[in-house]
PDB file of C-alpha atoms in Angstrom:
ATOM      1  CA  MET A   4     -16.834  26.504 -38.310  1.00 66.00           C
ATOM      2  CA  ASP A   5     -15.894  29.353 -35.990  1.00 83.00           C
ATOM      3  CA  MET A   6     -17.095  29.057 -32.371  1.00 85.00           C
ATOM      4  CA  THR A   7     -16.482  30.928 -29.192  1.00 90.00           C
ATOM      5  CA  PRO A   8     -15.338  28.872 -26.197  1.00 88.00           C
ATOM      6  CA  GLN A   9     -18.815  29.215 -24.651  1.00 90.00           C
ATOM      7  CA  GLU A  10     -20.505  27.981 -27.841  1.00 89.00           C
ATOM      8  CA  TYR A  11     -18.084  25.061 -28.010  1.00 90.00           C
ATOM      9  CA  GLN A  12     -18.814  24.088 -24.374  1.00 90.00           C
ATOM     10  CA  ALA A  13     -22.552  24.227 -25.089  1.00 89.00           C
ATOM     11  CA  TYR A  14     -22.056  22.033 -28.162  1.00 89.00           C
ATOM     12  CA  VAL A  15     -19.970  19.488 -26.235  1.00 87.00           C
ATOM     13  CA  LYS A  16     -22.559  19.344 -23.462  1.00 87.00           C
ATOM     14  CA  LYS A  17     -25.281  18.704 -26.030  1.00 87.00           C
ATOM     15  CA  VAL A  18     -23.534  15.867 -27.905  1.00 89.00           C
ATOM     16  CA  GLU A  19     -21.673  14.073 -25.104  1.00 88.00           C
ATOM     17  CA  PRO A  20     -23.249  10.787 -23.992  1.00 85.00           C
ATOM     18  CA  LYS A  21     -24.955  10.841 -20.624  1.00 84.00           C
ATOM     19  CA  SER A  22     -23.281   8.739 -17.955  1.00 83.00           C
ATOM     20  CA  PRO A  23     -25.480   6.145 -16.221  1.00 88.00           C
ATOM     21  CA  LEU A  24     -24.592   7.486 -12.766  1.00 90.00           C
ATOM     22  CA  LEU A  25     -26.792   5.203 -10.654  1.00 93.00           C
ATOM     23  CA  LYS A  26     -25.638   2.086 -12.523  1.00 93.00           C
ATOM     24  CA  ASN A  27     -21.983   3.121 -12.147  1.00 92.00           C
ATOM     25  CA  LEU A  28     -22.430   3.777  -8.424  1.00 93.00           C
ATOM     26  CA  LEU A  29     -24.096   0.422  -7.834  1.00 95.00           C
ATOM     27  CA  LEU A  30     -21.476  -1.497  -9.823  1.00 94.00           C
ATOM     28  CA  ALA A  31     -18.640   0.271  -7.989  1.00 93.00           C
ATOM     29  CA  PHE A  32     -20.278  -0.545  -4.654  1.00 95.00           C
ATOM     30  CA  VAL A  33     -20.840  -4.217  -5.559  1.00 95.00           C
ATOM     31  CA  ILE A  34     -17.387  -4.796  -7.076  1.00 94.00           C
ATOM     32  CA  GLY A  35     -15.578  -2.896  -4.298  1.00 93.00           C
ATOM     33  CA  GLY A  36     -17.582  -4.819  -1.719  1.00 95.00           C
ATOM     34  CA  ALA A  37     -16.797  -8.110  -3.458  1.00 95.00           C
ATOM     35  CA  ILE A  38     -13.064  -7.334  -3.400  1.00 95.00           C
ATOM     36  CA  CYS A  39     -13.280  -6.502   0.304  1.00 95.00           C
ATOM     37  CA  THR A  40     -15.264  -9.686   0.945  1.00 97.00           C
ATOM     38  CA  VAL A  41     -12.556 -11.741  -0.778  1.00 96.00           C
ATOM     39  CA  GLY A  42      -9.999  -9.987   1.426  1.00 96.00           C
ATOM     40  CA  GLN A  43     -12.003 -10.842   4.535  1.00 97.00           C
ATOM     41  CA  LEU A  44     -12.303 -14.481   3.453  1.00 98.00           C
ATOM     42  CA  ILE A  45      -8.561 -14.635   2.895  1.00 98.00           C
ATOM     43  CA  GLN A  46      -7.947 -13.114   6.334  1.00 98.00           C
ATOM     44  CA  ASN A  47     -10.311 -15.637   7.912  1.00 97.00           C
ATOM     45  CA  GLY A  48      -8.381 -18.381   6.134  1.00 98.00           C
ATOM     46  CA  TRP A  49      -5.056 -17.130   7.479  1.00 97.00           C
ATOM     47  CA  SER A  50      -6.561 -16.894  10.977  1.00 97.00           C
ATOM     48  CA  ALA A  51      -7.893 -20.437  10.684  1.00 97.00           C
ATOM     49  CA  ALA A  52      -4.405 -21.535   9.629  1.00 97.00           C
ATOM     50  CA  GLY A  53      -3.155 -20.406  13.034  1.00 96.00           C
ATOM     51  CA  LEU A  54      -1.911 -16.856  12.476  1.00 96.00           C
ATOM     52  CA  ASN A  55      -2.710 -14.228  15.082  1.00 96.00           C
ATOM     53  CA  GLN A  56      -4.816 -11.227  14.029  1.00 95.00           C
ATOM     54  CA  GLU A  57      -1.865  -8.957  13.179  1.00 95.00           C
ATOM     55  CA  ASP A  58       0.004 -11.615  11.195  1.00 96.00           C
ATOM     56  CA  ALA A  59      -3.199 -12.644   9.419  1.00 96.00           C
ATOM     57  CA  GLY A  60      -3.698  -9.005   8.385  1.00 95.00           C
ATOM     58  CA  THR A  61      -0.178  -8.823   6.990  1.00 95.00           C
ATOM     59  CA  ALA A  62      -0.575 -12.121   5.144  1.00 96.00           C
ATOM     60  CA  THR A  63      -3.925 -10.928   3.774  1.00 96.00           C
ATOM     61  CA  SER A  64      -2.359  -7.724   2.424  1.00 94.00           C
ATOM     62  CA  CYS A  65       0.384  -9.717   0.734  1.00 95.00           C
ATOM     63  CA  SER A  66      -2.151 -12.180  -0.663  1.00 96.00           C
ATOM     64  CA  MET A  67      -4.349  -9.404  -2.057  1.00 95.00           C
ATOM     65  CA  VAL A  68      -1.368  -7.704  -3.721  1.00 93.00           C
ATOM     66  CA  LEU A  69      -0.308 -11.031  -5.244  1.00 95.00           C
ATOM     67  CA  LEU A  70      -3.832 -11.826  -6.401  1.00 95.00           C
ATOM     68  CA  SER A  71      -4.249  -8.387  -7.963  1.00 93.00           C
ATOM     69  CA  ALA A  72      -0.865  -8.601  -9.695  1.00 91.00           C
ATOM     70  CA  VAL A  73      -1.634 -12.038 -11.125  1.00 93.00           C
ATOM     71  CA  LEU A  74      -5.093 -10.939 -12.314  1.00 94.00           C
ATOM     72  CA  THR A  75      -3.534  -7.840 -13.902  1.00 91.00           C
ATOM     73  CA  GLY A  76      -0.887  -9.937 -15.635  1.00 89.00           C
ATOM     74  CA  LEU A  77      -3.589 -12.226 -17.028  1.00 92.00           C
ATOM     75  CA  GLY A  78      -5.626  -9.237 -18.233  1.00 90.00           C
ATOM     76  CA  LEU A  79      -8.544 -10.064 -15.941  1.00 93.00           C
ATOM     77  CA  TYR A  80      -8.262  -7.106 -13.571  1.00 92.00           C
ATOM     78  CA  CYS A  81      -8.640  -4.727 -16.516  1.00 89.00           C
ATOM     79  CA  ARG A  82     -11.864  -6.467 -17.535  1.00 92.00           C
ATOM     80  CA  LEU A  83     -13.119  -6.267 -13.973  1.00 92.00           C
ATOM     81  CA  ALA A  84     -12.233  -2.546 -13.874  1.00 91.00           C
ATOM     82  CA  ARG A  85     -14.135  -1.886 -17.111  1.00 90.00           C
ATOM     83  CA  PHE A  86     -17.174  -3.525 -15.543  1.00 88.00           C
ATOM     84  CA  GLY A  87     -16.889  -2.328 -11.935  1.00 89.00           C
ATOM     85  CA  GLY A  88     -15.285   1.068 -12.489  1.00 89.00           C
ATOM     86  CA  ALA A  89     -14.220   2.832  -9.317  1.00 88.00           C
ATOM     87  CA  GLY A  90     -14.992  -0.261  -7.251  1.00 89.00           C
ATOM     88  CA  THR A  91     -11.659  -1.722  -8.354  1.00 89.00           C
ATOM     89  CA  LEU A  92      -9.790   1.194  -6.794  1.00 85.00           C
ATOM     90  CA  VAL A  93      -9.926  -0.481  -3.396  1.00 84.00           C
ATOM     91  CA  PRO A  94      -6.570   0.766  -2.128  1.00 82.00           C
ATOM     92  CA  ILE A  95      -4.392  -2.324  -1.943  1.00 88.00           C
ATOM     93  CA  THR A  96      -5.586  -4.097  -5.092  1.00 89.00           C
ATOM     94  CA  GLY A  97      -5.847  -0.877  -7.075  1.00 86.00           C
ATOM     95  CA  PHE A  98      -2.311   0.065  -6.073  1.00 83.00           C
ATOM     96  CA  ALA A  99      -0.933  -3.324  -7.103  1.00 86.00           C
ATOM     97  CA  ASN A 100      -2.748  -2.981 -10.416  1.00 87.00           C
ATOM     98  CA  SER A 101      -1.276   0.496 -10.970  1.00 83.00           C
ATOM     99  CA  VAL A 102       2.243  -0.915 -10.555  1.00 83.00           C
ATOM    100  CA  VAL A 103       1.833  -4.100 -12.603  1.00 85.00           C
ATOM    101  CA  ALA A 104      -0.232  -2.747 -15.540  1.00 84.00           C
ATOM    102  CA  PRO A 105       2.453  -0.349 -16.884  1.00 82.00           C
ATOM    103  CA  ALA A 106       5.095  -3.034 -16.400  1.00 80.00           C
ATOM    104  CA  VAL A 107       3.060  -5.434 -18.542  1.00 78.00           C
ATOM    105  CA  ASP A 108       2.322  -2.761 -21.153  1.00 75.00           C
ATOM    106  CA  PHE A 109       5.971  -1.725 -21.585  1.00 78.00           C
ATOM    107  CA  LYS A 110       7.588  -5.176 -21.267  1.00 74.00           C
ATOM    108  CA  SER A 111       8.402  -5.163 -24.991  1.00 75.00           C
ATOM    109  CA  GLU A 112      10.721  -2.161 -24.473  1.00 77.00           C
ATOM    110  CA  GLY A 113      12.997  -4.229 -22.246  1.00 76.00           C
ATOM    111  CA  TYR A 114      13.338  -5.003 -18.581  1.00 75.00           C
ATOM    112  CA  VAL A 115      15.192  -1.834 -17.612  1.00 75.00           C
ATOM    113  CA  THR A 116      14.006   0.817 -20.069  1.00 73.00           C
ATOM    114  CA  GLY A 117      10.492  -0.591 -20.299  1.00 74.00           C
ATOM    115  CA  MET A 118       9.284  -2.463 -17.246  1.00 74.00           C
ATOM    116  CA  ALA A 119      11.495  -0.932 -14.563  1.00 73.00           C
ATOM    117  CA  VAL A 120      11.086   2.646 -15.786  1.00 75.00           C
ATOM    118  CA  LYS A 121       7.342   2.530 -16.393  1.00 76.00           C
ATOM    119  CA  MET A 122       6.411   0.387 -13.390  1.00 76.00           C
ATOM    120  CA  PHE A 123       6.113   3.346 -11.033  1.00 75.00           C
ATOM    121  CA  THR A 124       4.755   5.903 -13.505  1.00 77.00           C
ATOM    122  CA  ILE A 125       1.376   5.955 -11.787  1.00 73.00           C
ATOM    123  CA  ALA A 126       2.304   4.559  -8.382  1.00 76.00           C
ATOM    124  CA  GLY A 127       5.465   6.647  -7.911  1.00 79.00           C
ATOM    125  CA  PRO A 128       3.750   9.890  -6.942  1.00 82.00           C
ATOM    126  CA  VAL A 129       1.445   7.960  -4.611  1.00 77.00           C
ATOM    127  CA  ILE A 130       4.466   6.475  -2.846  1.00 80.00           C
ATOM    128  CA  VAL A 131       6.308   9.800  -2.635  1.00 85.00           C
ATOM    129  CA  TYR A 132       3.372  11.784  -1.288  1.00 86.00           C
ATOM    130  CA  GLY A 133       2.251   8.926   0.962  1.00 84.00           C
ATOM    131  CA  VAL A 134       5.672   8.688   2.594  1.00 88.00           C
ATOM    132  CA  THR A 135       5.916  12.482   2.849  1.00 92.00           C
ATOM    133  CA  ALA A 136       2.485  12.724   4.468  1.00 93.00           C
ATOM    134  CA  SER A 137       3.437   9.930   6.889  1.00 93.00           C
ATOM    135  CA  VAL A 138       6.608  11.740   7.925  1.00 94.00           C
ATOM    136  CA  ILE A 139       4.744  15.019   8.440  1.00 96.00           C
ATOM    137  CA  TYR A 140       2.037  13.232  10.424  1.00 95.00           C
ATOM    138  CA  GLY A 141       4.698  11.508  12.534  1.00 94.00           C
ATOM    139  CA  ILE A 142       6.448  14.796  13.297  1.00 96.00           C
ATOM    140  CA  ILE A 143       3.161  16.430  14.278  1.00 96.00           C
ATOM    141  CA  LEU A 144       2.288  13.453  16.483  1.00 94.00           C
ATOM    142  CA  VAL A 145       5.668  13.556  18.241  1.00 95.00           C
ATOM    143  CA  LEU A 146       5.352  17.300  18.796  1.00 94.00           C
ATOM    144  CA  LEU A 147       1.847  16.959  20.210  1.00 94.00           C
ATOM    145  CA  GLN A 148       2.868  14.133  22.522  1.00 93.00           C
ATOM    146  CA  SER A 149       5.820  16.076  23.873  1.00 88.00           C
ATOM    147  CA  PHE A 150       3.555  18.896  25.153  1.00 83.00           C
TER     148      PHE A 150
END
């Protein structure tokens, strides 16, 4: 079968399954909102335990990272992501998942050559560009404040 690239694209468009866009949007909204609600409940718990607002926020971030890492290690975060799609990309839990998931997947290759090497495969660029953007933003802020 000999096709031009345009004919192939038309064929692919015809046979590809249609994505249930509205369903995916609603699930992402509900799951993302549920994750944020859990985070708010955890923060309220830390505040009720006597932490001030800033310390409660820090403890909440740590708790959410821990919770996401544990759920990823147990294989539950992956199931949630299959169901909720983009809703599980809430920054702090999604980031923790992106670090832990490759570590779990490559554990059989050893602690150094498997887990340690693969742990930051996805998260590494995010860290590098996040830190770089922060430095650039900081320099711009300092320059603007000096004028």
